[in-house]
PDB file of C-alpha atoms and ligand atoms in Angstrom:
ATOM      1  CA  UNK A 167     170.388 141.680   7.813  1.00 46.00           C
ATOM      2  CA  UNK A 168     167.528 140.752  10.170  1.00 48.00           C
ATOM      3  CA  UNK A 169     168.990 137.268  12.212  1.00 78.00           C
ATOM      4  CA  UNK A 170     172.835 137.488  12.528  1.00 88.00           C
ATOM      5  CA  UNK A 171     173.306 134.333   9.623  1.00 97.00           C
ATOM      6  CA  UNK A 172     175.579 131.288  10.612  1.00 98.00           C
ATOM      7  CA  UNK A 173     178.783 130.890   9.113  1.00 99.00           C
ATOM      8  CA  UNK A 174     180.792 127.287   9.189  1.00 99.00           C
ATOM      9  CA  UNK A 175     184.549 127.420   8.846  1.00 99.00           C
ATOM     10  CA  UNK A 176     186.312 124.278   8.654  1.00 99.00           C
ATOM     11  CA  UNK A 177     190.161 123.907   9.142  1.00 98.00           C
ATOM     12  CA  UNK A 178     189.491 126.983  11.633  1.00 98.00           C
ATOM     13  CA  UNK A 179     192.352 126.631  13.619  1.00 98.00           C
ATOM     14  CA  UNK A 180     194.904 128.418  12.198  1.00 98.00           C
ATOM     15  CA  UNK A 181     196.191 129.792   8.760  1.00 98.00           C
ATOM     16  CA  UNK A 182     193.426 130.947   5.796  1.00 98.00           C
ATOM     17  CA  UNK A 183     190.440 128.849   8.185  1.00 98.00           C
ATOM     18  CA  UNK A 184     191.220 130.936  11.215  1.00 98.00           C
ATOM     19  CA  UNK A 185     192.360 134.797   9.319  1.00 98.00           C
ATOM     20  CA  UNK A 186     188.471 133.667   7.333  1.00 99.00           C
ATOM     21  CA  UNK A 187     186.181 132.797  10.414  1.00 98.00           C
ATOM     22  CA  UNK A 188     187.678 136.194  11.857  1.00 98.00           C
ATOM     23  CA  UNK A 189     186.792 138.230   9.064  1.00 98.00           C
ATOM     24  CA  UNK A 190     183.241 136.218   8.501  1.00 98.00           C
ATOM     25  CA  UNK A 191     182.935 137.614  12.095  1.00 98.00           C
ATOM     26  CA  UNK A 192     183.954 140.770  11.621  1.00 98.00           C
ATOM     27  CA  UNK A 193     181.280 140.851   9.090  1.00 98.00           C
ATOM     28  CA  UNK A 194     178.905 140.271  11.085  1.00 98.00           C
ATOM     29  CA  UNK A 195     178.642 136.333  10.655  1.00 98.00           C
ATOM     30  CA  UNK A 196     178.902 133.884  13.839  1.00 98.00           C
ATOM     31  CA  UNK A 197     179.894 131.745  13.170  1.00 98.00           C
ATOM     32  CA  UNK A 198     181.366 127.871  13.952  1.00 98.00           C
ATOM     33  CA  UNK A 199     185.155 127.032  13.620  1.00 98.00           C
ATOM     34  CA  UNK A 200     185.476 123.647  13.342  1.00 98.00           C
ATOM     35  CA  UNK A 201     189.102 121.516  13.440  1.00 98.00           C
ATOM     36  CA  UNK A 202     189.911 118.176  14.495  1.00 98.00           C
ATOM     37  CA  UNK A 203     190.599 119.086  18.071  1.00 97.00           C
ATOM     38  CA  UNK A 204     188.200 121.741  19.362  1.00 97.00           C
ATOM     39  CA  UNK A 205     190.578 122.878  21.954  1.00 98.00           C
ATOM     40  CA  UNK A 206     193.055 124.022  18.571  1.00 97.00           C
ATOM     41  CA  UNK A 207     189.817 125.952  17.680  1.00 97.00           C
ATOM     42  CA  UNK A 208     189.833 128.125  21.328  1.00 96.00           C
ATOM     43  CA  UNK A 209     192.932 131.088  19.965  1.00 97.00           C
ATOM     44  CA  UNK A 210     190.213 131.443  16.848  1.00 98.00           C
ATOM     45  CA  UNK A 211     186.958 131.727  19.181  1.00 98.00           C
ATOM     46  CA  UNK A 212     188.441 133.565  21.757  1.00 98.00           C
ATOM     47  CA  UNK A 213     189.981 136.748  19.178  1.00 98.00           C
ATOM     48  CA  UNK A 214     186.278 136.593  17.311  1.00 98.00           C
ATOM     49  CA  UNK A 215     184.644 137.091  20.839  1.00 98.00           C
ATOM     50  CA  UNK A 216     187.134 139.792  22.738  1.00 98.00           C
ATOM     51  CA  UNK A 217     186.024 141.511  19.142  1.00 97.00           C
ATOM     52  CA  UNK A 218     182.701 140.866  20.264  1.00 97.00           C
ATOM     53  CA  UNK A 219     181.629 138.709  18.161  1.00 98.00           C
ATOM     54  CA  UNK A 220     179.783 135.168  18.354  1.00 98.00           C
ATOM     55  CA  UNK A 221     181.620 131.919  17.670  1.00 98.00           C
ATOM     56  CA  UNK A 222     181.285 128.504  18.878  1.00 98.00           C
ATOM     57  CA  UNK A 223     184.640 125.692  18.639  1.00 98.00           C
ATOM     58  CA  UNK A 224     183.431 122.534  17.111  1.00 98.00           C
ATOM     59  CA  UNK A 225     185.837 119.596  17.375  1.00 98.00           C
ATOM     60  CA  UNK A 226     184.846 117.038  13.596  1.00 98.00           C
ATOM     61  CA  UNK A 227     187.171 114.748  11.626  1.00 98.00           C
ATOM     62  CA  UNK A 228     185.403 116.627   7.742  1.00 99.00           C
ATOM     63  CA  UNK A 229     186.202 113.483   5.861  1.00 98.00           C
ATOM     64  CA  UNK A 230     183.703 111.342   8.699  1.00 98.00           C
ATOM     65  CA  UNK A 231     180.341 111.503   7.484  1.00 98.00           C
ATOM     66  CA  UNK A 232     179.261 110.940  10.732  1.00 98.00           C
ATOM     67  CA  UNK A 233     181.476 113.446  12.661  1.00 98.00           C
ATOM     68  CA  UNK A 234     180.417 116.082   9.864  1.00 99.00           C
ATOM     69  CA  UNK A 235     176.024 115.337  10.788  1.00 98.00           C
ATOM     70  CA  UNK A 236     176.671 115.608  14.117  1.00 98.00           C
ATOM     71  CA  UNK A 237     178.877 118.749  13.722  1.00 98.00           C
ATOM     72  CA  UNK A 238     176.071 120.920  12.082  1.00 99.00           C
ATOM     73  CA  UNK A 239     173.514 119.408  14.350  1.00 98.00           C
ATOM     74  CA  UNK A 240     175.626 121.339  16.957  1.00 98.00           C
ATOM     75  CA  UNK A 241     176.173 124.403  14.997  1.00 98.00           C
ATOM     76  CA  UNK A 242     172.587 124.302  14.223  1.00 98.00           C
ATOM     77  CA  UNK A 243     171.656 124.307  17.549  1.00 98.00           C
ATOM     78  CA  UNK A 244     173.995 125.912  19.538  1.00 98.00           C
ATOM     79  CA  UNK A 245     174.280 129.004  16.888  1.00 98.00           C
ATOM     80  CA  UNK A 246     171.906 128.454  13.840  1.00 98.00           C
ATOM     81  CA  UNK A 247     170.959 126.663  10.927  1.00 98.00           C
ATOM     82  CA  UNK A 248     174.352 127.183   9.249  1.00 98.00           C
ATOM     83  CA  UNK A 249     173.527 129.035   5.796  1.00 98.00           C
ATOM     84  CA  UNK A 250     177.150 130.403   4.701  1.00 99.00           C
ATOM     85  CA  UNK A 251     179.957 126.911   4.363  1.00 99.00           C
ATOM     86  CA  UNK A 252     183.559 127.587   3.786  1.00 99.00           C
ATOM     87  CA  UNK A 253     184.816 124.674   2.842  1.00 99.00           C
ATOM     88  CA  UNK A 254     188.535 125.156   3.718  1.00 99.00           C
ATOM     89  CA  UNK A 255     190.379 121.997   6.030  1.00 98.00           C
ATOM     90  CA  UNK A 256     193.355 120.565   3.985  1.00 98.00           C
ATOM     91  CA  UNK A 257     196.159 118.542   4.712  1.00 98.00           C
ATOM     92  CA  UNK A 258     199.560 118.186   2.582  1.00 97.00           C
ATOM     93  CA  UNK A 259     201.624 114.128   1.695  1.00 97.00           C
ATOM     94  CA  UNK A 260     203.292 115.492  -1.214  1.00 96.00           C
ATOM     95  CA  UNK A 261     205.481 112.889  -3.160  1.00 96.00           C
ATOM     96  CA  UNK A 262     206.785 112.025  -6.482  1.00 97.00           C
ATOM     97  CA  UNK A 263     204.555 109.245  -7.929  1.00 98.00           C
ATOM     98  CA  UNK A 264     206.259 106.804  -7.610  1.00 98.00           C
ATOM     99  CA  UNK A 265     207.267 107.123  -4.007  1.00 98.00           C
ATOM    100  CA  UNK A 266     203.063 108.007  -3.516  1.00 98.00           C
ATOM    101  CA  UNK A 267     201.652 106.237  -1.311  1.00 98.00           C
ATOM    102  CA  UNK A 268     198.477 104.543  -2.001  1.00 98.00           C
ATOM    103  CA  UNK A 269     197.164 106.293   2.164  1.00 98.00           C
ATOM    104  CA  UNK A 270     198.839 109.689   0.595  1.00 98.00           C
ATOM    105  CA  UNK A 271     196.356 109.184  -2.088  1.00 98.00           C
ATOM    106  CA  UNK A 272     193.364 108.789   0.056  1.00 98.00           C
ATOM    107  CA  UNK A 273     194.240 110.568   3.518  1.00 98.00           C
ATOM    108  CA  UNK A 274     194.194 113.728   0.558  1.00 98.00           C
ATOM    109  CA  UNK A 275     190.987 112.711  -1.695  1.00 98.00           C
ATOM    110  CA  UNK A 276     188.923 112.062   1.968  1.00 98.00           C
ATOM    111  CA  UNK A 277     189.755 115.251   3.815  1.00 99.00           C
ATOM    112  CA  UNK A 278     189.210 117.759   0.245  1.00 98.00           C
ATOM    113  CA  UNK A 279     186.797 116.474  -1.920  1.00 98.00           C
ATOM    114  CA  UNK A 280     185.482 113.738   0.717  1.00 99.00           C
ATOM    115  CA  UNK A 281     185.013 116.174   3.338  1.00 99.00           C
ATOM    116  CA  UNK A 282     183.514 119.022   1.128  1.00 99.00           C
ATOM    117  CA  UNK A 283     180.948 116.524  -0.535  1.00 99.00           C
ATOM    118  CA  UNK A 284     180.181 115.519   3.117  1.00 99.00           C
ATOM    119  CA  UNK A 285     179.990 119.013   4.453  1.00 99.00           C
ATOM    120  CA  UNK A 286     178.194 120.676   1.678  1.00 99.00           C
ATOM    121  CA  UNK A 287     175.763 117.887   1.683  1.00 98.00           C
ATOM    122  CA  UNK A 288     174.864 118.351   5.700  1.00 98.00           C
ATOM    123  CA  UNK A 289     174.419 122.218   5.297  1.00 98.00           C
ATOM    124  CA  UNK A 290     172.721 122.722   1.693  1.00 98.00           C
ATOM    125  CA  UNK A 291     169.482 121.521   3.623  1.00 98.00           C
ATOM    126  CA  UNK A 292     168.964 125.036   5.524  1.00 98.00           C
ATOM    127  CA  UNK A 293     170.526 126.957   2.911  1.00 98.00           C
ATOM    128  CA  UNK A 294     167.388 125.017   1.469  1.00 98.00           C
ATOM    129  CA  UNK A 295     165.384 126.638   3.670  1.00 98.00           C
ATOM    130  CA  UNK A 296     166.169 129.655   4.212  1.00 98.00           C
ATOM    131  CA  UNK A 297     166.226 130.196   0.191  1.00 98.00           C
ATOM    132  CA  UNK A 298     169.574 131.661   0.853  1.00 98.00           C
ATOM    133  CA  UNK A 299     172.821 130.486   0.985  1.00 98.00           C
ATOM    134  CA  UNK A 300     176.800 130.787   0.006  1.00 98.00           C
ATOM    135  CA  UNK A 301     179.707 128.066  -0.619  1.00 99.00           C
ATOM    136  CA  UNK A 302     183.016 128.244  -0.734  1.00 99.00           C
ATOM    137  CA  UNK A 303     185.462 125.740  -1.489  1.00 99.00           C
ATOM    138  CA  UNK A 304     189.684 126.358  -1.233  1.00 99.00           C
ATOM    139  CA  UNK A 305     190.812 124.832  -4.345  1.00 98.00           C
ATOM    140  CA  UNK A 306     194.676 125.956  -5.300  1.00 98.00           C
ATOM    141  CA  UNK A 307     197.010 126.916  -8.411  1.00 98.00           C
ATOM    142  CA  UNK A 308     197.045 123.395  -8.006  1.00 98.00           C
ATOM    143  CA  UNK A 309     194.960 122.239  -9.769  1.00 98.00           C
ATOM    144  CA  UNK A 310     196.324 123.142 -12.651  1.00 98.00           C
ATOM    145  CA  UNK A 311     199.325 120.847 -12.169  1.00 97.00           C
ATOM    146  CA  UNK A 312     202.045 121.035  -9.477  1.00 96.00           C
ATOM    147  CA  UNK A 313     205.195 118.793  -9.505  1.00 96.00           C
ATOM    148  CA  UNK A 314     205.475 116.200  -6.800  1.00 96.00           C
ATOM    149  CA  UNK A 315     201.194 116.725  -5.680  1.00 97.00           C
ATOM    150  CA  UNK A 316     199.657 114.560  -7.767  1.00 98.00           C
ATOM    151  CA  UNK A 317     196.518 113.848  -5.118  1.00 98.00           C
ATOM    152  CA  UNK A 318     196.420 117.542  -4.307  1.00 98.00           C
ATOM    153  CA  UNK A 319     196.206 118.827  -7.781  1.00 98.00           C
ATOM    154  CA  UNK A 320     194.104 115.770  -8.279  1.00 98.00           C
ATOM    155  CA  UNK A 321     191.683 116.930  -5.482  1.00 99.00           C
ATOM    156  CA  UNK A 322     191.844 120.621  -6.102  1.00 98.00           C
ATOM    157  CA  UNK A 323     190.834 120.392  -9.683  1.00 98.00           C
ATOM    158  CA  UNK A 324     187.752 118.370  -8.541  1.00 99.00           C
ATOM    159  CA  UNK A 325     186.775 121.139  -6.185  1.00 99.00           C
ATOM    160  CA  UNK A 326     186.894 122.905  -8.935  1.00 98.00           C
ATOM    161  CA  UNK A 327     184.416 120.672 -10.272  1.00 99.00           C
ATOM    162  CA  UNK A 328     181.978 120.736  -7.292  1.00 99.00           C
ATOM    163  CA  UNK A 329     181.883 124.103  -7.382  1.00 99.00           C
ATOM    164  CA  UNK A 330     180.149 124.418 -10.251  1.00 99.00           C
ATOM    165  CA  UNK A 331     178.039 121.314  -9.817  1.00 99.00           C
ATOM    166  CA  UNK A 332     176.611 122.600  -6.835  1.00 99.00           C
ATOM    167  CA  UNK A 333     176.114 125.729  -8.516  1.00 99.00           C
ATOM    168  CA  UNK A 334     174.063 124.047 -10.859  1.00 99.00           C
ATOM    169  CA  UNK A 335     172.384 122.499  -9.090  1.00 98.00           C
ATOM    170  CA  UNK A 336     171.729 124.941  -5.620  1.00 98.00           C
ATOM    171  CA  UNK A 337     171.261 128.143  -7.726  1.00 98.00           C
ATOM    172  CA  UNK A 338     167.613 128.367  -7.955  1.00 98.00           C
ATOM    173  CA  UNK A 339     167.195 128.569  -3.730  1.00 98.00           C
ATOM    174  CA  UNK A 340     169.817 132.041  -3.452  1.00 98.00           C
ATOM    175  CA  UNK A 341     172.470 129.680  -3.035  1.00 98.00           C
ATOM    176  CA  UNK A 342     176.087 130.417  -4.606  1.00 99.00           C
ATOM    177  CA  UNK A 343     179.266 128.213  -4.592  1.00 99.00           C
ATOM    178  CA  UNK A 344     182.734 129.591  -5.783  1.00 99.00           C
ATOM    179  CA  UNK A 345     186.522 128.508  -5.472  1.00 99.00           C
ATOM    180  CA  UNK A 346     189.153 130.104  -4.310  1.00 99.00           C
ATOM    181  CA  UNK A 347     192.233 129.045  -6.020  1.00 98.00           C
ATOM    182  CA  UNK A 348     195.242 130.833  -3.797  1.00 98.00           C
ATOM    183  CA  UNK A 349     198.953 130.677  -5.086  1.00 98.00           C
ATOM    184  CA  UNK A 350     201.477 130.856  -2.264  1.00 98.00           C
ATOM    185  CA  UNK A 351     200.225 132.030   1.129  1.00 98.00           C
ATOM    186  CA  UNK A 352     202.089 131.614   3.850  1.00 98.00           C
ATOM    187  CA  UNK A 353     201.176 129.259   6.597  1.00 98.00           C
ATOM    188  CA  UNK A 354     201.812 125.949   8.240  1.00 97.00           C
ATOM    189  CA  UNK A 355     200.918 124.143   5.242  1.00 96.00           C
ATOM    190  CA  UNK A 356     204.233 126.438   3.260  1.00 97.00           C
ATOM    191  CA  UNK A 357     206.031 126.310   6.297  1.00 97.00           C
ATOM    192  CA  UNK A 358     206.036 122.704   5.752  1.00 94.00           C
ATOM    193  CA  UNK A 359     206.638 121.988   2.429  1.00 93.00           C
ATOM    194  CA  UNK A 360     209.989 124.394   2.972  1.00 96.00           C
ATOM    195  CA  UNK A 361     211.178 121.823   5.688  1.00 94.00           C
ATOM    196  CA  UNK A 362     210.336 118.950   3.239  1.00 91.00           C
ATOM    197  CA  UNK A 363     212.602 119.787   0.506  1.00 92.00           C
ATOM    198  CA  UNK A 364     215.393 121.607   3.493  1.00 95.00           C
ATOM    199  CA  UNK A 365     214.773 125.103   2.817  1.00 96.00           C
ATOM    200  CA  UNK A 366     214.565 127.483   5.028  1.00 98.00           C
ATOM    201  CA  UNK A 367     211.333 129.073   5.066  1.00 97.00           C
ATOM    202  CA  UNK A 368     212.560 132.550   4.728  1.00 97.00           C
ATOM    203  CA  UNK A 369     214.695 131.726   1.444  1.00 97.00           C
ATOM    204  CA  UNK A 370     211.659 129.651   0.870  1.00 97.00           C
ATOM    205  CA  UNK A 371     209.143 132.959   1.008  1.00 98.00           C
ATOM    206  CA  UNK A 372     211.006 134.867  -0.592  1.00 98.00           C
ATOM    207  CA  UNK A 373     212.564 132.579  -3.775  1.00 97.00           C
ATOM    208  CA  UNK A 374     208.447 132.573  -3.748  1.00 97.00           C
ATOM    209  CA  UNK A 375     208.158 135.905  -4.035  1.00 98.00           C
ATOM    210  CA  UNK A 376     210.706 136.586  -6.806  1.00 97.00           C
ATOM    211  CA  UNK A 377     207.958 135.017  -9.542  1.00 96.00           C
ATOM    212  CA  UNK A 378     204.899 136.512  -7.575  1.00 98.00           C
ATOM    213  CA  UNK A 379     204.074 139.529 -10.348  1.00 98.00           C
ATOM    214  CA  UNK A 380     202.995 141.314  -7.051  1.00 98.00           C
ATOM    215  CA  UNK A 381     206.981 140.825  -5.762  1.00 98.00           C
ATOM    216  CA  UNK A 382     204.886 139.283  -2.700  1.00 98.00           C
ATOM    217  CA  UNK A 383     203.721 136.015  -1.083  1.00 98.00           C
ATOM    218  CA  UNK A 384     199.996 135.693   0.453  1.00 98.00           C
ATOM    219  CA  UNK A 385     198.745 136.474   3.830  1.00 98.00           C
ATOM    220  CA  UNK A 386     195.933 134.886   4.402  1.00 98.00           C
ATOM    221  CA  UNK A 387     193.984 137.418   5.211  1.00 98.00           C
ATOM    222  CA  UNK A 388     194.256 137.740   1.153  1.00 98.00           C
ATOM    223  CA  UNK A 389     192.069 134.829   0.956  1.00 99.00           C
ATOM    224  CA  UNK A 390     189.721 136.022   4.025  1.00 99.00           C
ATOM    225  CA  UNK A 391     188.980 139.389   1.474  1.00 98.00           C
ATOM    226  CA  UNK A 392     188.195 136.729  -1.500  1.00 99.00           C
ATOM    227  CA  UNK A 393     185.677 134.503   1.061  1.00 99.00           C
ATOM    228  CA  UNK A 394     183.994 137.473   2.497  1.00 98.00           C
ATOM    229  CA  UNK A 395     183.481 139.476  -1.263  1.00 98.00           C
ATOM    230  CA  UNK A 396     181.687 136.046  -2.484  1.00 99.00           C
ATOM    231  CA  UNK A 397     180.073 136.051   0.748  1.00 98.00           C
ATOM    232  CA  UNK A 398     178.564 139.543   0.364  1.00 98.00           C
ATOM    233  CA  UNK A 399     175.035 139.506  -0.107  1.00 97.00           C
ATOM    234  CA  UNK A 400     175.731 141.586  -3.196  1.00 98.00           C
ATOM    235  CA  UNK A 401     177.381 139.311  -4.484  1.00 98.00           C
ATOM    236  CA  UNK A 402     174.009 136.516  -5.372  1.00 98.00           C
ATOM    237  CA  UNK A 403     175.046 136.707  -8.992  1.00 98.00           C
ATOM    238  CA  UNK A 404     178.644 135.293  -9.012  1.00 98.00           C
ATOM    239  CA  UNK A 405     178.259 131.860  -8.841  1.00 99.00           C
ATOM    240  CA  UNK A 406     180.526 128.646  -9.974  1.00 99.00           C
ATOM    241  CA  UNK A 407     183.637 130.723 -10.845  1.00 98.00           C
ATOM    242  CA  UNK A 408     187.356 129.786  -9.633  1.00 98.00           C
ATOM    243  CA  UNK A 409     189.330 133.035  -8.694  1.00 98.00           C
ATOM    244  CA  UNK A 410     193.007 132.112  -8.343  1.00 98.00           C
ATOM    245  CA  UNK A 411     194.739 134.869  -6.160  1.00 98.00           C
ATOM    246  CA  UNK A 412     197.762 134.600  -6.461  1.00 98.00           C
ATOM    247  CA  UNK A 413     199.145 138.121  -7.013  1.00 98.00           C
ATOM    248  CA  UNK A 414     199.315 137.447 -11.028  1.00 98.00           C
ATOM    249  CA  UNK A 415     197.557 136.028 -13.516  1.00 94.00           C
ATOM    250  CA  UNK A 416     199.616 132.684 -13.406  1.00 78.00           C
ATOM    251  CA  UNK A 417     199.945 129.872 -10.347  1.00 68.00           C
TER     252      UNK A 417
HETATM  253  P1  LIG B 614     197.587 124.647   7.414  1.00 69.53           P
HETATM  254  O1  LIG B 614     197.755 125.854   8.230  1.00 69.53           O
HETATM  255  O2  LIG B 614     197.855 123.522   7.197  1.00 69.53           O
HETATM  256  O3  LIG B 614     195.680 124.804   8.104  1.00 69.53           O
HETATM  257  C1  LIG B 614     194.645 123.639   7.992  1.00 69.53           C
HETATM  258  C2  LIG B 614     193.892 122.739   9.057  1.00 69.53           C
HETATM  259  O4  LIG B 614     192.852 121.945   8.671  1.00 69.53           O
HETATM  260  C3  LIG B 614     194.472 122.826  10.341  1.00 69.53           C
HETATM  261  O5  LIG B 614     194.450 123.433  11.752  1.00 69.53           O
HETATM  262  C4  LIG B 614     194.322 121.094  10.218  1.00 69.53           C
HETATM  263  O6  LIG B 614     194.313 120.929  11.575  1.00 69.53           O
HETATM  264  C5  LIG B 614     192.334 120.832   9.156  1.00 69.53           C
HETATM  265  N1  LIG B 614     192.334 119.478   8.982  1.00 69.53           N
HETATM  266  C6  LIG B 614     192.999 119.407   8.288  1.00 69.53           C
HETATM  267  N2  LIG B 614     192.958 117.492   8.588  1.00 69.53           N
HETATM  268  C7  LIG B 614     191.002 117.898   8.815  1.00 69.53           C
HETATM  269  C8  LIG B 614     189.782 116.987   8.961  1.00 69.53           C
HETATM  270  N3  LIG B 614     190.290 115.520   8.528  1.00 69.53           N
HETATM  271  N4  LIG B 614     188.937 117.803   9.565  1.00 69.53           N
HETATM  272  C9  LIG B 614     189.346 119.129  10.162  1.00 69.53           C
HETATM  273  N5  LIG B 614     190.134 119.874   9.938  1.00 69.53           N
HETATM  274  C10 LIG B 614     191.006 119.173   8.869  1.00 69.53           C
HETATM  275  O7  LIG B 614     196.411 124.620   6.054  1.00 69.53           O
HETATM  276  P2  LIG B 614     196.336 126.130   4.898  1.00 69.53           P
HETATM  277  O8  LIG B 614     197.941 127.131   4.671  1.00 69.53           O
HETATM  278  O9  LIG B 614     195.384 127.589   5.994  1.00 69.53           O
HETATM  279  O10 LIG B 614     195.313 126.017   4.038  1.00 69.53           O
HETATM  280  C11 LIG B 614     193.401 125.852   4.027  1.00 69.53           C
HETATM  281  C12 LIG B 614     193.183 125.501   3.083  1.00 69.53           C
HETATM  282  O11 LIG B 614     194.137 126.590   1.783  1.00 69.53           O
HETATM  283  C13 LIG B 614     193.569 124.090   2.286  1.00 69.53           C
HETATM  284  O12 LIG B 614     192.607 123.537   1.715  1.00 69.53           O
HETATM  285  C14 LIG B 614     195.057 124.097   1.612  1.00 69.53           C
HETATM  286  O13 LIG B 614     194.580 123.022   0.882  1.00 69.53           O
HETATM  287  C15 LIG B 614     194.206 125.708   0.843  1.00 69.53           C
HETATM  288  N6  LIG B 614     195.352 125.821   0.166  1.00 69.53           N
HETATM  289  C16 LIG B 614     196.806 126.924   1.034  1.00 69.53           C
HETATM  290  C17 LIG B 614     197.577 126.905  -0.009  1.00 69.53           C
HETATM  291  C18 LIG B 614     198.903 127.576   0.670  1.00 69.53           C
HETATM  292  O14 LIG B 614     199.490 127.635   0.405  1.00 69.53           O
HETATM  293  N7  LIG B 614     199.198 128.152   2.677  1.00 69.53           N
HETATM  294  C19 LIG B 614     197.980 127.040  -0.934  1.00 69.53           C
HETATM  295  C20 LIG B 614     196.745 126.697  -2.467  1.00 69.53           C
HETATM  296  C21 LIG B 614     195.888 126.679  -1.222  1.00 69.53           C
HETATM  297  P3  LIG B 614     195.029 120.146  12.250  1.00 69.53           P
HETATM  298  O15 LIG B 614     196.206 120.828  12.937  1.00 69.53           O
HETATM  299  O16 LIG B 614     194.181 119.317  13.005  1.00 69.53           O
HETATM  300  O17 LIG B 614     195.576 119.391  11.209  1.00 69.53           O
END
């Protein structure tokens, strides 16, 4: 690579986003770590910098069009035009349909779907200019349907549609778009689910592992590794795909 390429990872303060930001830095990218609160990306940025990598923390609500544009402008000014985008920021607002509020529905749609749309729209011009780009969207095994997640499963299935359409529209500019659908990954998100149903996280994790063919739950690095594959220079013929990273064939 002649010049250092710039990657944006949303939701990079913790969990899968933090692991992905660190992995992309190891792969040689300058990384913009975007999260709601810039200060909460400090750990991600300092981990990257202490390994001689380049990183920038940017505060931004991905569901807000003005904030997204300002964040992308800042990344372009301070690191260079971004040509890799990992749409990872996410929230859960689980509830059975009859108890799900409109706010629970809208929040989940706004962060996952509107956020990925706004970020992709703002970043694509740098990718088109470079005639090269990589977009990876974080879907979920919940896209196949999951009790208590009418909002989340809809958003995650929607992201698969967005991925395929971006792949079709942007392919001629050397840009690929792919989605990763993780199964159970040990992060604050799954910790929150355990809390909501009143289960100890260790027991919750063990119960999940018992039904996963590889007999363990996933770690954020499992997803970061898959992101790294999609983003690789040599993965340019892989586009519009959804890869389930769930330790087995079934959700
Ligand atoms: P996590 O630990 O909860 O981290 C999510 C991050 O996204 C947090 O840092 C959060 O910031 C940030 N975020 C939330 N709303 C945002 C917004 N509007 N703008 C910018 N940043 C925002 O989640 P995770 O488990 O790492 O999950 C990462 C992605 O993988 C999500 O899209 C999730 O749906 C997907 N996924 C996870 C699993 C799993 O088992 N963990 C499985 C399938 C898919 P705050 O800390 O400030 O809230």
